[in-house]
mmCIF file of C-alpha atoms and ligand atoms in Angstrom:
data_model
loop_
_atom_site.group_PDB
_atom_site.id
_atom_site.type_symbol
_atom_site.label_atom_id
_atom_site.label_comp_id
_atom_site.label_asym_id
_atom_site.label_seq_id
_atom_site.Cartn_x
_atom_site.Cartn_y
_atom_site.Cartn_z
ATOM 1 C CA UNK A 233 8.216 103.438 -158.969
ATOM 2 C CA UNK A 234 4.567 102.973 -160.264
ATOM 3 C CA UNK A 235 1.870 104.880 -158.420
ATOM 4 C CA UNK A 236 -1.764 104.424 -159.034
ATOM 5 C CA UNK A 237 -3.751 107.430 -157.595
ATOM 6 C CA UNK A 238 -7.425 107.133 -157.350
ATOM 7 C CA UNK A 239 -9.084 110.940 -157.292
ATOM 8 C CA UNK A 240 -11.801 112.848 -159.312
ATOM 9 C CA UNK A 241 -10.883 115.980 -158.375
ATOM 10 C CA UNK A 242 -9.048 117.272 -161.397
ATOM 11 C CA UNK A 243 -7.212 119.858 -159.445
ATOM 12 C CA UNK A 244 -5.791 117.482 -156.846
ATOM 13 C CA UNK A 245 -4.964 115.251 -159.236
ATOM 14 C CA UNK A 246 -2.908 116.880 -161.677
ATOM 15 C CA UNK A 247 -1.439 118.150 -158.810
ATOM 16 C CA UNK A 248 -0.355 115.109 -157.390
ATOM 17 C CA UNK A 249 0.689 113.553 -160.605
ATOM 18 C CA UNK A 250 2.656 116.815 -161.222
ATOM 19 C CA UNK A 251 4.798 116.335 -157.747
ATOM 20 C CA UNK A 252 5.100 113.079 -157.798
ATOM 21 C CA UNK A 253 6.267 112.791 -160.964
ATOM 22 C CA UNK A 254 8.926 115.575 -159.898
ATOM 23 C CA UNK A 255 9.959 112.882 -157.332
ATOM 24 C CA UNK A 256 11.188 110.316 -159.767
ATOM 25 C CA UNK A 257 7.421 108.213 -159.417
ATOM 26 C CA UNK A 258 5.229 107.452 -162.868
ATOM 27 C CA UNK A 259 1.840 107.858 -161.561
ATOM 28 C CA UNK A 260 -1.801 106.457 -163.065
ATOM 29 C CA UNK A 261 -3.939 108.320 -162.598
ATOM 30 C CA UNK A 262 -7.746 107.134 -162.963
ATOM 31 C CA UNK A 263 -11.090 109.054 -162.334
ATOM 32 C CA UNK A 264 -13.860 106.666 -161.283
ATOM 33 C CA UNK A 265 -14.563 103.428 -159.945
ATOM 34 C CA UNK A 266 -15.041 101.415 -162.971
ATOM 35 C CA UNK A 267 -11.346 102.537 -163.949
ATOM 36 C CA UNK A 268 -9.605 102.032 -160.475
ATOM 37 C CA UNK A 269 -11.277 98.704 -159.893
ATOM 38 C CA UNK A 270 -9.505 97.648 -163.643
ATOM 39 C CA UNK A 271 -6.578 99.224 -162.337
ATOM 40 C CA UNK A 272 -6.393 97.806 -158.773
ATOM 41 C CA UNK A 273 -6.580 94.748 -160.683
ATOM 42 C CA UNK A 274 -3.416 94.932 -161.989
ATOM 43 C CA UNK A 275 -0.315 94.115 -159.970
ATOM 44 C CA UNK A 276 2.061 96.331 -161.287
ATOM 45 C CA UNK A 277 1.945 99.587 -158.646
ATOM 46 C CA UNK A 278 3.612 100.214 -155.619
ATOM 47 C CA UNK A 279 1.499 101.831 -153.851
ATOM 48 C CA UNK A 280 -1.881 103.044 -154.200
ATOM 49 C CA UNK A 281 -3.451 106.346 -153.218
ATOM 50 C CA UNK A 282 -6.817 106.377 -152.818
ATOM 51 C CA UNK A 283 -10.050 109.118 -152.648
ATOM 52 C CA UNK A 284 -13.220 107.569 -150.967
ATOM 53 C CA UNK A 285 -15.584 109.990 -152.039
ATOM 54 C CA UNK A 286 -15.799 108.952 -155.943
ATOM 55 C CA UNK A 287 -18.434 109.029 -158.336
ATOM 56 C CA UNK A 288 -20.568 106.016 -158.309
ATOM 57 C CA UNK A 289 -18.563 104.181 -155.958
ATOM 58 C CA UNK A 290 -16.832 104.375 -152.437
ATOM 59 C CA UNK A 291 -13.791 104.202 -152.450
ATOM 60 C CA UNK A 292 -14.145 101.877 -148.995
ATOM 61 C CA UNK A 293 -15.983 99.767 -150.640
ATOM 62 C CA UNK A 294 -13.140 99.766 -153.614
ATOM 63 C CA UNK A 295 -10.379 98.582 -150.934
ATOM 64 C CA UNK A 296 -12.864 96.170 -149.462
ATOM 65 C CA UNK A 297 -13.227 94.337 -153.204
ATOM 66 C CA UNK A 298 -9.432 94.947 -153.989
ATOM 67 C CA UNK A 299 -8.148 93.365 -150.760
ATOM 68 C CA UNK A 300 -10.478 90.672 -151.198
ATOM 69 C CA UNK A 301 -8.732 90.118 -154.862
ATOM 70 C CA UNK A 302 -5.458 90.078 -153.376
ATOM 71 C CA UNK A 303 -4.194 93.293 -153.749
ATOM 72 C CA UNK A 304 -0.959 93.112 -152.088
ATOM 73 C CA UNK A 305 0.142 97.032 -152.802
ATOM 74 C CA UNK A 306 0.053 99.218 -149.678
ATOM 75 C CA UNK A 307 -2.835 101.644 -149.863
ATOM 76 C CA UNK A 308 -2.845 105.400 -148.771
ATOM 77 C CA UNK A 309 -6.022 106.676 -148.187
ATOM 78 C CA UNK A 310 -6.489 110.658 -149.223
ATOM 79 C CA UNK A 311 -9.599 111.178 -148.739
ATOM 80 C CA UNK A 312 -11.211 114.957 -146.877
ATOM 81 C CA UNK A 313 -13.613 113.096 -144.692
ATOM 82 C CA UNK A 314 -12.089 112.988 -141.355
ATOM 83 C CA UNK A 315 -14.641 111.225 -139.077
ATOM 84 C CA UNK A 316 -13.383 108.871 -136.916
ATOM 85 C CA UNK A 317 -15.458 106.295 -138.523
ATOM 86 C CA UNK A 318 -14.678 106.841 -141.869
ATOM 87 C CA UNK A 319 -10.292 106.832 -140.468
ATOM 88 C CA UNK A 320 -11.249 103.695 -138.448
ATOM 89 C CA UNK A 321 -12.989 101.281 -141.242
ATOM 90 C CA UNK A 322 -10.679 102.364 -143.994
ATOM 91 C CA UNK A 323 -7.500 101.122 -141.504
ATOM 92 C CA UNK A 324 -9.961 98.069 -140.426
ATOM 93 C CA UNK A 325 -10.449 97.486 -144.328
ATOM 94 C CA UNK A 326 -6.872 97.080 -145.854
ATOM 95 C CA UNK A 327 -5.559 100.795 -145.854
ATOM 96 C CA UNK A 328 -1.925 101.062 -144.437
ATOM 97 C CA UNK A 329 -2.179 104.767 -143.675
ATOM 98 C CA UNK A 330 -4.589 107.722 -143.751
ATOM 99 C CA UNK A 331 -4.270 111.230 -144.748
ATOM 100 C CA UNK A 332 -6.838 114.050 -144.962
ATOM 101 C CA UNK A 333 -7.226 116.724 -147.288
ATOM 102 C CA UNK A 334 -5.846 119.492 -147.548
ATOM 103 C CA UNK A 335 -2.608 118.143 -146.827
ATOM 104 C CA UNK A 336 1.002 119.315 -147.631
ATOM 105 C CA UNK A 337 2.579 117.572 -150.565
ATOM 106 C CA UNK A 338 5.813 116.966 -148.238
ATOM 107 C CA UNK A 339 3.883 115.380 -145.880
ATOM 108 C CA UNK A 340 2.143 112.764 -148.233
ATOM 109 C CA UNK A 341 6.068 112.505 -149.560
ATOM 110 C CA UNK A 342 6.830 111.297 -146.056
ATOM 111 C CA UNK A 343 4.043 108.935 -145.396
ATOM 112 C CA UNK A 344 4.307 107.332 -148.764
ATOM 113 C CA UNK A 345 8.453 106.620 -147.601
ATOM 114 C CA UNK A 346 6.513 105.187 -144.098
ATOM 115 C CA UNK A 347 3.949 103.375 -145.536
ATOM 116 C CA UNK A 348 6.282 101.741 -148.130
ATOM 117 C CA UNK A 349 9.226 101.480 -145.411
ATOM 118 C CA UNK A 350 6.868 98.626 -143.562
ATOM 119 C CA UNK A 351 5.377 97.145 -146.511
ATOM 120 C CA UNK A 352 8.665 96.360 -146.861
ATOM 121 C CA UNK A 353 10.214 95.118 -144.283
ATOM 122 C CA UNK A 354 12.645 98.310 -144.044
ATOM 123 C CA UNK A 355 13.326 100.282 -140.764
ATOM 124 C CA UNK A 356 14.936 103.407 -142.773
ATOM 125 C CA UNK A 357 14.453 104.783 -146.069
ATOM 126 C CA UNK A 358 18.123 103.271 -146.944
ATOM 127 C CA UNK A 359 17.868 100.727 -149.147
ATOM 128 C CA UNK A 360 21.456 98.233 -149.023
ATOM 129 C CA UNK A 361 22.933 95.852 -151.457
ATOM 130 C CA UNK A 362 26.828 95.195 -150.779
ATOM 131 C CA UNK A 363 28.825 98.103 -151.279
ATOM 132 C CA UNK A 364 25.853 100.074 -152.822
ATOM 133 C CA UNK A 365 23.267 102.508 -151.067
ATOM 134 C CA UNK A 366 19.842 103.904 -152.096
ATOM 135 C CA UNK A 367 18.574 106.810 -149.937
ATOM 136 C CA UNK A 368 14.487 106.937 -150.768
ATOM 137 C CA UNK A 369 14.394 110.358 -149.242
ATOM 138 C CA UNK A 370 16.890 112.216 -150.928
ATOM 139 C CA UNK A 371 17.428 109.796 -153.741
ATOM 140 C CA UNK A 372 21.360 109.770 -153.194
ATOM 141 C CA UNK A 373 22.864 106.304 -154.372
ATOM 142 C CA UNK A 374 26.351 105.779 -152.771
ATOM 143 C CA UNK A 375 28.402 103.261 -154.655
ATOM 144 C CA UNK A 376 32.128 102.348 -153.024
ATOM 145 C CA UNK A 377 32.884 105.894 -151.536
ATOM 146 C CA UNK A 378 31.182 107.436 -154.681
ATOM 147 C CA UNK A 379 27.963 109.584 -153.789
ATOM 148 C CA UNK A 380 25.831 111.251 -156.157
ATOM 149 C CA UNK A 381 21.760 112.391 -155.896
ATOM 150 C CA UNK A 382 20.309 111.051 -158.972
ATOM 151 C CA UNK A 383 17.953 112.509 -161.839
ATOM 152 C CA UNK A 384 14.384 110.947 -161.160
ATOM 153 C CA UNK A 385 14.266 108.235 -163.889
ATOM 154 C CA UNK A 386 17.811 106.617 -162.798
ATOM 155 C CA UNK A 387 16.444 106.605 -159.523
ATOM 156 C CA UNK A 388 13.098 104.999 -160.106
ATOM 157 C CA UNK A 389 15.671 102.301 -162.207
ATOM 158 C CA UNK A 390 18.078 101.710 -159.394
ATOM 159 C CA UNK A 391 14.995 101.802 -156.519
ATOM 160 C CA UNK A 392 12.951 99.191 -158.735
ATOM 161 C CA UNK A 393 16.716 96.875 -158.820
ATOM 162 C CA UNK A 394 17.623 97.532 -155.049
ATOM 163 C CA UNK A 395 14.321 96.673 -153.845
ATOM 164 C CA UNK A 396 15.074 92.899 -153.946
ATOM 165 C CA UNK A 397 18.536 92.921 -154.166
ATOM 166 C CA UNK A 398 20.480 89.920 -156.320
ATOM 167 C CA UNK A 399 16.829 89.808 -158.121
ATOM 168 C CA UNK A 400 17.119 89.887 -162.096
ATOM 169 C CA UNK A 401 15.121 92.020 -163.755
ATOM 170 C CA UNK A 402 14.250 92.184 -168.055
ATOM 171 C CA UNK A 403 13.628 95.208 -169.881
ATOM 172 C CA UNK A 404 10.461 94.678 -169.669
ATOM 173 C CA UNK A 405 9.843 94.609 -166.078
ATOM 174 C CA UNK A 406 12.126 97.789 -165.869
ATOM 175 C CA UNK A 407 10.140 99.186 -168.358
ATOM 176 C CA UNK A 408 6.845 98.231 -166.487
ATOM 177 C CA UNK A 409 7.739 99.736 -162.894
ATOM 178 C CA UNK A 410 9.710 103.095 -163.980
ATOM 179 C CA UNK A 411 6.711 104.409 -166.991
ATOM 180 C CA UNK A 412 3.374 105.188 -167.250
ATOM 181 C CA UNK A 413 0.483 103.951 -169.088
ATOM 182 C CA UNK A 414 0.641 105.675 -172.034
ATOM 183 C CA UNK A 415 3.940 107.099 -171.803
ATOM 184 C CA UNK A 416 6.263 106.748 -175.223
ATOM 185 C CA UNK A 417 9.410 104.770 -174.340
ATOM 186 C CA UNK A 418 12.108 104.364 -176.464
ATOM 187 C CA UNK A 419 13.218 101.174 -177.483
ATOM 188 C CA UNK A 420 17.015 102.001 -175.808
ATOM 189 C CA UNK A 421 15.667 103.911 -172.752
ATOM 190 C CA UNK A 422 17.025 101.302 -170.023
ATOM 191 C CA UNK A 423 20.316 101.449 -171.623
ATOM 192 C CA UNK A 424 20.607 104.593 -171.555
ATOM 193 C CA UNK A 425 19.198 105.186 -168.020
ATOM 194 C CA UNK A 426 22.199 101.991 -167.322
ATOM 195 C CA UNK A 427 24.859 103.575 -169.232
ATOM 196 C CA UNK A 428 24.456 107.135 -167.312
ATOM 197 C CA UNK A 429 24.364 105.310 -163.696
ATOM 198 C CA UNK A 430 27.761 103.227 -164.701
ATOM 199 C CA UNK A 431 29.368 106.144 -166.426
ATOM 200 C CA UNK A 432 28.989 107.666 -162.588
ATOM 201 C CA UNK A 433 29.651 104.898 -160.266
ATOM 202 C CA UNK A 434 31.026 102.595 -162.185
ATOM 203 C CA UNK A 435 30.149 99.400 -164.796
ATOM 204 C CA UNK A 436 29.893 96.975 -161.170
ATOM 205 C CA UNK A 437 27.024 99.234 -159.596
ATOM 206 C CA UNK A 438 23.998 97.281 -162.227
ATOM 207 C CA UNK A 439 24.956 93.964 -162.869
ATOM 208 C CA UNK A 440 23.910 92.703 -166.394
ATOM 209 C CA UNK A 441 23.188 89.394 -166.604
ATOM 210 C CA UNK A 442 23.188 88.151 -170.087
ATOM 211 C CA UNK A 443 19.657 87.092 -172.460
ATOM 212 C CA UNK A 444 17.871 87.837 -168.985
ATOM 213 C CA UNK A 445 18.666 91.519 -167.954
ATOM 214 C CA UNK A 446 19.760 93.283 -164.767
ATOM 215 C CA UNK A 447 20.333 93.507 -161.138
ATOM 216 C CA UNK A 448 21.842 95.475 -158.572
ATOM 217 C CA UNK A 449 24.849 94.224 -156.565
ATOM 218 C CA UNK A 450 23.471 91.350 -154.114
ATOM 219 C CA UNK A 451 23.769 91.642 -150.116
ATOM 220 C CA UNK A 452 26.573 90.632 -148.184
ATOM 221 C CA UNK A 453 25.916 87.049 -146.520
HETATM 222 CA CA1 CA B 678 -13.341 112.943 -154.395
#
């Protein structure tokens, strides 16, 4: 899962980008305005987290422009004002959730699960295709009586296939929601990240579809 956090603070945000990338997530991380307005632009994250107090721009003012665009991610504000004001326009201006600073890492865990639980559609952090189960919070894929907690990339590759179930994906797409800007990948990472997951539950668990690419086992009807 793509993250794009918004924060200036250097501590805080190699911080964040630290634990969430401990989590399985491949987070963006950008500094300023001019940056997260390029990269609110772009439709590839899952969920944004967002600072107001940035240099040369607010960050309300940021979701304001972005929702306008048609940013469709859900947006987490982490911000350390905590007026009532400040809480009240930044829900009344497009953000799904609010969190002040400091907070506790397993907290902001929890309300990303929430906040991405509703954007959704999703009453629990289970995510279910057929036979197959994806638990968001413990990252424990179930597979036909077969249950295993997987390593973070795997994950992020079975989460990005489960979200829309029956939904085929190309290596590119894959590519796009489980790295990083910047990050190397190697040409043969999906199939290797594929061959581990079948080589545990199974080759029926990621469903290849041929010259297009892959998807997860569709719902029941
Ligand atoms: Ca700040």
């Amino acid at each position: 899962m793509r993250v794009l956090l918004v924060e200036d603070d250097p501590m805080i945000g190699h911080g964040l980008s630290k634990a969430l990338g401990a989590e399985g997530m491949s987070v963006d991380w950008v500094r300023n305005g001019a940056d997260a307005s390029a990269a609110l632009a772009d439709s590839t994250h899952s969920i944004v987290l967002l600072d107001l107090g940035l240099p040369n721009i607010d960050g309300l003012d940021l979701l304001k422009s972005a929702r306008r665009n048609g940013l469709n991610a859900p947006v987490l504000v982490i911000t350390a004002r905590d007026g009532l004001d400040d809480r009240v326009s930044g829900l009344d201006l497009g953000a799904d959730d609010y969190l002040v600073k400091p907070f506790e890492v397993r907290e902001l865990l929890a309300r990303m699960r929430a906040v991405l639980r509703r954007h959704q559609g999703r009453a629990s952090s289970r995510m279910v295709a057929g036979e197959t189960e994806l638990d968001a919070e413990t990252r424990e894929l179930s597979h036909r009586g077969l249950v295993q907690v997987l390593p973070a990339r795997e994950y992020a590759l079975m989460h990005a296939l489960m979200e829309r179930p029956g939904r085929i994906l190309s290596r590119a797409q894959i590519e796009e929601r489980i790295y990083g800007w910047g990050e190397e990948v190697e040409s043969n990472a999906v199939d290797v990240l594929i061959h581990s997951i079948r080589r545990k539950f199974g080759k029926d668990v990621i469903f290849n579809v041929r010259g297009a690419g892959w998807m997860s086992p569709k719902s029941r009807q």
